[in-house]
XYZ file of N, CA and C in Angstrom:
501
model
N -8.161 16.400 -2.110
C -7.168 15.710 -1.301
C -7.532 15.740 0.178
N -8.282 16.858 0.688
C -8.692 16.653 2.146
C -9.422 15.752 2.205
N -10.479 15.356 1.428
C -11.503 13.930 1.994
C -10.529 12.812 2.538
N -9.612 12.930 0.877
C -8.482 11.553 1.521
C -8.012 11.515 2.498
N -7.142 12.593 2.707
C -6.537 12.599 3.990
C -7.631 12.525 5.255
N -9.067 13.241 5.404
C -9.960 13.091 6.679
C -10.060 11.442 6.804
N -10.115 10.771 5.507
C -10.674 9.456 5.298
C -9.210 8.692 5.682
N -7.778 8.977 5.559
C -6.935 8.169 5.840
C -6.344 8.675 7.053
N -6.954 9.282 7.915
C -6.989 9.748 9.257
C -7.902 9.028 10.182
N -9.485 9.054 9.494
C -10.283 8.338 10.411
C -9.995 6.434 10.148
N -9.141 6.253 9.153
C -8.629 4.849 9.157
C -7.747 4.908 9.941
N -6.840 5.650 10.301
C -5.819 5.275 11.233
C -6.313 4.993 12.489
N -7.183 6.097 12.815
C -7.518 6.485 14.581
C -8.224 4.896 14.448
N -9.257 4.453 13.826
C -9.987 3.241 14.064
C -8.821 2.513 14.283
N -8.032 2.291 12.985
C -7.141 1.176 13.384
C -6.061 0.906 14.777
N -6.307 2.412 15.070
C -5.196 2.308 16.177
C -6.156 1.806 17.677
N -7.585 2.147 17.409
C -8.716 1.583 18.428
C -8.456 0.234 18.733
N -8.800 -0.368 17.427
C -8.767 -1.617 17.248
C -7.231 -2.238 17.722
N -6.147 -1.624 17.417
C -4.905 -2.220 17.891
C -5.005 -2.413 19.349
N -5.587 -1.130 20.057
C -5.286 -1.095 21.466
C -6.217 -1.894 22.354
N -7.433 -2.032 21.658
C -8.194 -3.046 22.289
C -7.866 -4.894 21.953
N -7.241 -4.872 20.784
C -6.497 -6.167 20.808
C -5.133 -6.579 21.948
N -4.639 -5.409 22.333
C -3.695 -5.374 22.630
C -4.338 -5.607 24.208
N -4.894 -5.086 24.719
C -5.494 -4.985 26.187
C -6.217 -6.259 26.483
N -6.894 -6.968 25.223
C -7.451 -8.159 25.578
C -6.252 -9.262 25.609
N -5.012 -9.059 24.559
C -3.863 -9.655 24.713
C -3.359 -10.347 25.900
N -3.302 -8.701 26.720
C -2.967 -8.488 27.814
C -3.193 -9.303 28.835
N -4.839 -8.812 28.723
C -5.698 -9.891 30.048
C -5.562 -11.463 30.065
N -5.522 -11.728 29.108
C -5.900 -13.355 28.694
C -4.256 -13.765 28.725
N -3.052 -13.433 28.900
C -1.718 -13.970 28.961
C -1.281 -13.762 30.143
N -1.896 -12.529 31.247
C -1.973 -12.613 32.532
C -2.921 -13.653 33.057
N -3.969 -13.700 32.728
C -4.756 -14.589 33.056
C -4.478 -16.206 32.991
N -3.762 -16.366 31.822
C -3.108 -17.377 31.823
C -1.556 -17.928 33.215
N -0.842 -16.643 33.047
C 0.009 -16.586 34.135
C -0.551 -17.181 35.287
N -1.036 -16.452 35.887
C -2.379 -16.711 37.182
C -2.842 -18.155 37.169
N -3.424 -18.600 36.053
C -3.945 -20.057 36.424
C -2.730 -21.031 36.077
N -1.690 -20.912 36.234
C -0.132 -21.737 35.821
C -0.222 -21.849 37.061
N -0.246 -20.484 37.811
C 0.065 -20.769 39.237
C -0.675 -21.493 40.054
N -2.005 -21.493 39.983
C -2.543 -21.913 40.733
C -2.847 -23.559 39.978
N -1.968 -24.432 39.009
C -1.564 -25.434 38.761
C -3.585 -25.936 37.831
N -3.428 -24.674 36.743
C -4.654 -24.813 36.494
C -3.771 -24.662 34.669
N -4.570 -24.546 33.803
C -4.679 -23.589 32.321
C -6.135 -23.437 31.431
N -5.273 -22.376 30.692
C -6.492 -22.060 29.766
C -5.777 -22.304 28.141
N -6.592 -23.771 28.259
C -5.619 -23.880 27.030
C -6.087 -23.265 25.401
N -7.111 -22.460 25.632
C -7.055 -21.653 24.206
C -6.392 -19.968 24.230
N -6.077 -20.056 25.686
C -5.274 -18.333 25.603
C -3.561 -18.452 25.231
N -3.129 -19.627 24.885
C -1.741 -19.382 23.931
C -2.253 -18.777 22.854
N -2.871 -19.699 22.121
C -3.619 -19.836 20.553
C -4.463 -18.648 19.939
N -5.687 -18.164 21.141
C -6.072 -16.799 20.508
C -4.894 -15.388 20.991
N -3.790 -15.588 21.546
C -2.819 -14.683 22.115
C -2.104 -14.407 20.501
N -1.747 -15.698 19.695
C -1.425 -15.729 18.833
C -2.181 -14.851 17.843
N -3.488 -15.350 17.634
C -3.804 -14.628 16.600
C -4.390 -13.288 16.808
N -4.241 -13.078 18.098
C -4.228 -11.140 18.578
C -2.809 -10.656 17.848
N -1.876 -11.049 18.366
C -0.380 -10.965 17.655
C -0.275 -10.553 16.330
N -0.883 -11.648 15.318
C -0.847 -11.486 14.099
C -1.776 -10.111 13.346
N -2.693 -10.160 13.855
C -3.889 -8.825 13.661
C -3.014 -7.713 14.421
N -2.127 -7.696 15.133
C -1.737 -6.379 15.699
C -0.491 -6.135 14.879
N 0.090 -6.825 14.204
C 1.368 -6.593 13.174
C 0.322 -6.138 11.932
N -0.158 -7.117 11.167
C -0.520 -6.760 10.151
C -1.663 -5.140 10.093
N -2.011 -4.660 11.672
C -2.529 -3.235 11.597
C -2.039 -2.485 11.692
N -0.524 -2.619 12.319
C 0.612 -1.893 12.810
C 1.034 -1.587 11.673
N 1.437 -2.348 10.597
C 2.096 -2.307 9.632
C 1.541 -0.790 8.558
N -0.072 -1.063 8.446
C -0.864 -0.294 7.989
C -0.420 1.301 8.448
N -0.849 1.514 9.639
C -0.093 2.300 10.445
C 1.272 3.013 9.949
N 2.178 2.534 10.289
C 3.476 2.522 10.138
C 3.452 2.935 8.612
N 2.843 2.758 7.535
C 2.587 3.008 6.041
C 2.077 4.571 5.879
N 1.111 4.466 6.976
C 0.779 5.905 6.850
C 1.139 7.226 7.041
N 2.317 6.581 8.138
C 3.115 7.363 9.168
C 4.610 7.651 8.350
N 4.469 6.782 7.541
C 5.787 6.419 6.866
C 7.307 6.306 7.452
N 6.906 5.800 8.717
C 7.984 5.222 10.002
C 9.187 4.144 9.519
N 8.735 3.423 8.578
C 8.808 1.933 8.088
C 10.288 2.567 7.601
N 11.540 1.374 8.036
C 12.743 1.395 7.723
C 13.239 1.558 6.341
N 14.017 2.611 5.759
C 14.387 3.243 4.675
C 15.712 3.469 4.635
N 16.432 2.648 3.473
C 17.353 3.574 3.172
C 17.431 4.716 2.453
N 18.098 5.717 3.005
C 17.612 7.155 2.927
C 19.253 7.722 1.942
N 20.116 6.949 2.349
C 21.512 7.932 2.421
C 21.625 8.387 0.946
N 21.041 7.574 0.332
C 22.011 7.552 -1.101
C 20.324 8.724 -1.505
N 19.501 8.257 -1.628
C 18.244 9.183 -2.291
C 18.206 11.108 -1.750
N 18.564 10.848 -0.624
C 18.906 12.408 0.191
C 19.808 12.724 -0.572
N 20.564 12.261 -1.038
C 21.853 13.551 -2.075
C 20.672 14.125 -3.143
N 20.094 13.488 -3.342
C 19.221 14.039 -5.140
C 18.862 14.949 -4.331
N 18.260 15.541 -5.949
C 16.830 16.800 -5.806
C 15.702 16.356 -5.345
N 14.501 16.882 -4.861
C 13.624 16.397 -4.314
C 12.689 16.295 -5.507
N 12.917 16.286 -6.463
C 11.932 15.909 -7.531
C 12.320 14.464 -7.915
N 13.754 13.830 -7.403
C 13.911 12.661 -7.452
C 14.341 11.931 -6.511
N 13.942 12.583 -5.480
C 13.395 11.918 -4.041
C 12.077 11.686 -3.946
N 11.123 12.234 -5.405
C 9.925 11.948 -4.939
C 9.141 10.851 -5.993
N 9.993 11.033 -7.042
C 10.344 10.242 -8.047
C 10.415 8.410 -7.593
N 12.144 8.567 -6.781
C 11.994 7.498 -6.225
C 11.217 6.937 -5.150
N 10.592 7.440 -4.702
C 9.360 7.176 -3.140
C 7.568 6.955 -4.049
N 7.950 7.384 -5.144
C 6.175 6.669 -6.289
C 6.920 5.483 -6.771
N 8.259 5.073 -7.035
C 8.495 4.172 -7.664
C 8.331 3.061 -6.711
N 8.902 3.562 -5.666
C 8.876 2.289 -4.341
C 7.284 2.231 -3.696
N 6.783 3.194 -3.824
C 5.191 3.069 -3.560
C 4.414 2.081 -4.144
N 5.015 2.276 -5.506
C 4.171 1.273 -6.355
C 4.676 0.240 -6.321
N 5.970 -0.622 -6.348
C 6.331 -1.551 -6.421
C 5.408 -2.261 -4.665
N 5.549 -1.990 -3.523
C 4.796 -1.745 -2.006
C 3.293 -2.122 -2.749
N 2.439 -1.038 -3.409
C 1.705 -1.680 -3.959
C 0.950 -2.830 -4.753
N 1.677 -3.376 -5.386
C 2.093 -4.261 -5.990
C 2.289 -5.946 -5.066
N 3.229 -5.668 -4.450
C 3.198 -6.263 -3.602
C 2.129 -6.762 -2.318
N 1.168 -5.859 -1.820
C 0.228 -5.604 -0.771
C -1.048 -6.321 -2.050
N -0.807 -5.864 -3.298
C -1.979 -6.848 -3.824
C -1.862 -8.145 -3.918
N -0.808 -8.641 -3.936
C -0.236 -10.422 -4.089
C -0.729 -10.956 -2.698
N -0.047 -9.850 -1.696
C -0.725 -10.344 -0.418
C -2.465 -10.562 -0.383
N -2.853 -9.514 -0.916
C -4.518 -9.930 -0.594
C -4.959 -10.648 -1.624
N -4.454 -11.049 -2.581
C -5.257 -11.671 -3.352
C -4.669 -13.736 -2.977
N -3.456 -14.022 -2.500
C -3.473 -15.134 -2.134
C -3.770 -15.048 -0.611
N -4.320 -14.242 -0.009
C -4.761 -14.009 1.064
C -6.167 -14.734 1.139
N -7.178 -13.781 0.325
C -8.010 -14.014 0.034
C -8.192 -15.635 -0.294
N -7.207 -16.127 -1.396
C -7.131 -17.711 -1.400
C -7.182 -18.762 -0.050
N -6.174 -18.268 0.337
C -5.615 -18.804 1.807
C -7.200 -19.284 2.574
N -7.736 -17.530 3.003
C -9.155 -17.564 3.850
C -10.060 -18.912 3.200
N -10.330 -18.809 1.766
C -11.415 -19.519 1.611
C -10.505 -20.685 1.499
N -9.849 -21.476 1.546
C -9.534 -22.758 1.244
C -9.331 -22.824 2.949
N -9.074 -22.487 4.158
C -8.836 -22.393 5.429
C -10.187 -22.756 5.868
N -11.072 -21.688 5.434
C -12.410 -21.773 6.145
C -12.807 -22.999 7.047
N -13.149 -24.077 6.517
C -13.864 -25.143 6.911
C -12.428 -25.636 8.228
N -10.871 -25.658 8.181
C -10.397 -26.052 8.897
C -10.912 -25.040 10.281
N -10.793 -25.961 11.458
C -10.856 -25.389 12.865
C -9.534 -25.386 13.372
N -9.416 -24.266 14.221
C -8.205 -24.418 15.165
C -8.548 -25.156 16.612
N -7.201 -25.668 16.482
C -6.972 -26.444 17.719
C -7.579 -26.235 19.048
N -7.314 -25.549 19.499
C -7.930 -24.841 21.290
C -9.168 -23.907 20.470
N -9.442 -23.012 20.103
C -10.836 -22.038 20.019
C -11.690 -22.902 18.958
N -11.517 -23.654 18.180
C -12.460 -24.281 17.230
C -13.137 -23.101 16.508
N -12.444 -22.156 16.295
C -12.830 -21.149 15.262
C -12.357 -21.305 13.677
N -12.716 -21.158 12.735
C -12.165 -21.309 11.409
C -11.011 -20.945 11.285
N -9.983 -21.446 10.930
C -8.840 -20.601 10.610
C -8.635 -19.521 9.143
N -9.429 -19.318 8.686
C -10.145 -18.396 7.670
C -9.902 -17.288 7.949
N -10.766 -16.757 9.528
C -10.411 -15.715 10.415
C -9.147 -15.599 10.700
N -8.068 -16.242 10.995
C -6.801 -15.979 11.267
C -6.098 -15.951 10.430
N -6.700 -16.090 8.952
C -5.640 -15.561 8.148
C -5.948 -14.474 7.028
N -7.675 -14.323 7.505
C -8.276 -12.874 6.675
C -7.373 -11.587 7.699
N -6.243 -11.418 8.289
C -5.437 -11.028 8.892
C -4.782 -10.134 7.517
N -3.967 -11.333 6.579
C -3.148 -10.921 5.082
C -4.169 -10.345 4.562
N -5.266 -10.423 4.728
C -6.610 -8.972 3.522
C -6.879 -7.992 4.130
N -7.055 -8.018 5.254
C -7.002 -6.628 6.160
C -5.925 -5.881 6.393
N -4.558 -6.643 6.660
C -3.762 -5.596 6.682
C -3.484 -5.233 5.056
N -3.695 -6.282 4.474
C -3.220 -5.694 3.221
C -3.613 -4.407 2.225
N -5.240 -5.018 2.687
C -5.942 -3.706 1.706
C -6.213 -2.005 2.920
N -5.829 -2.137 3.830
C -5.188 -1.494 5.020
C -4.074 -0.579 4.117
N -2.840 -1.743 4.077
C -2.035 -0.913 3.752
C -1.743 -0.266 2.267
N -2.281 -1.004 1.049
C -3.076 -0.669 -0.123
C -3.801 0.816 -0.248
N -4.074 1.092 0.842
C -4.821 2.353 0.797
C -3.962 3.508 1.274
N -3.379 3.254 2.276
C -2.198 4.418 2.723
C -1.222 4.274 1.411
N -0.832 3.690 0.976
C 0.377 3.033 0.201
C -0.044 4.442 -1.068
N -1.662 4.416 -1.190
C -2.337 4.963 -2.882
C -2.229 6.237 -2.089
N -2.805 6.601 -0.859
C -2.666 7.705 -0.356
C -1.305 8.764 -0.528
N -0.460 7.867 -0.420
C 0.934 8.351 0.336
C 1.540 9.036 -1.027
N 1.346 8.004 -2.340
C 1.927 7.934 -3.234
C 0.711 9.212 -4.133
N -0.062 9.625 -3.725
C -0.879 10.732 -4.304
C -0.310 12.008 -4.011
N -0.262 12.182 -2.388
C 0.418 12.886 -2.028
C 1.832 13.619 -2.675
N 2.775 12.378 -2.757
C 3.947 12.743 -3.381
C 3.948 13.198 -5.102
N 3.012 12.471 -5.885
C 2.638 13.000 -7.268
C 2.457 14.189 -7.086
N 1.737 14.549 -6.135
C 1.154 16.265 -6.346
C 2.067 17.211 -5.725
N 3.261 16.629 -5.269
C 4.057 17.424 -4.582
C 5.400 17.266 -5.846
N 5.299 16.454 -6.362
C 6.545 16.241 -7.573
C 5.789 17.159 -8.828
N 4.602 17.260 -8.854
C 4.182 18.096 -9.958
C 4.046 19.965 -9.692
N 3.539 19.685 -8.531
C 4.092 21.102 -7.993
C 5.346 21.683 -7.604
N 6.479 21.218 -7.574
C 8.047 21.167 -7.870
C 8.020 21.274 -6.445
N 7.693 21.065 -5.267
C 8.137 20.585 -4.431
C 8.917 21.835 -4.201
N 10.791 22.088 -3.626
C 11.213 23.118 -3.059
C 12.175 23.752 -3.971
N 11.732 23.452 -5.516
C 12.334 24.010 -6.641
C 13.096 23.422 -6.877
N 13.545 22.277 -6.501
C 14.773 21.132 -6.743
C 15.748 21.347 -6.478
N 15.603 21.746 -5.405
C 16.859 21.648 -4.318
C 17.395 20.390 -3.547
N 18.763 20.240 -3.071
C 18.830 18.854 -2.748
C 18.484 19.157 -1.247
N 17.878 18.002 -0.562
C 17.651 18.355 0.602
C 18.346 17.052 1.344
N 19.089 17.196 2.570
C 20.108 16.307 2.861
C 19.539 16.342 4.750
């Protein structure tokens, strides 16, 4: 279980690299844009790639947020149980999350190759790239999702805090 976890650690820190340098180029290029408004100028592909910084910074965030297990929960009603069925229900919702994150990459994957050949408007880049976005975050979050849900197996098989309710 430590490889996993070293291995779904050094995925985070990258991903969080990668967020912050999307985020900083975000930055520059929507100031930069500001700036040449003023001076009665534009750059008309920094809406468009602003956009698809946007989209790559949700769908890594998201990943993130999976790993962190930040992501909005209702909690009230599962906190009365025992924690053997608090953990019970958190593999059930893992997997269903799973499940889901594969639909995403696999019509993801569709999406990219039928996109490919189209160009976008202002960057004339494939739009392929802007939507291999749904396979990256997906199989991103696919992996924390298997992580998370390993974790909790081995903590539901090891009885966890003797099945106590924890509130």
């Amino acid at each position: 279980m430590k490889v996993l976890h070293k291995f779904s650690n050094a995925l985070e820190s990258a991903t969080l690299w990668i967020i912050a340098a999307a985020l900083a180029v975000m930055t520059v290029v929507v100031f930069a844009q500001v700036v040449f408004r003023e001076l009665s100028a534009s750059l008309p592909w920094s809406e468009e790639l602003a956009r698809y910084l946007m989209v790559y910074l949700t769908y890594l965030g998201i990943s993130v947020g999976v790993k962190r297990k930040s992501h909005i929960a209702v909690e009230a009603v599962t906190r009365k149980f025992p924690l053997k069925v608090q953990n019970a229900v958190e593999i059930i919702t893992n997997i269903a999350c799973i499940v889901c994150c594969v639909i995403i990459v696999l019509y993801g994957i569709q999406l990219v190759n039928i996109t490919m050949m189209q160009k976008s408007p202002a960057l004339r880049m494939p739009m392929g790239i802007a939507y291999f976005s749904l396979v990256l975050g997906g199989i991103l979050m696919i992996i924390q999702f298997l992580i998370n849900t390993l974790d909790t197996l081995i903590d539901l098989f090891r009885g966890g805090n003797g099945g106590e309710v924890v509130s």
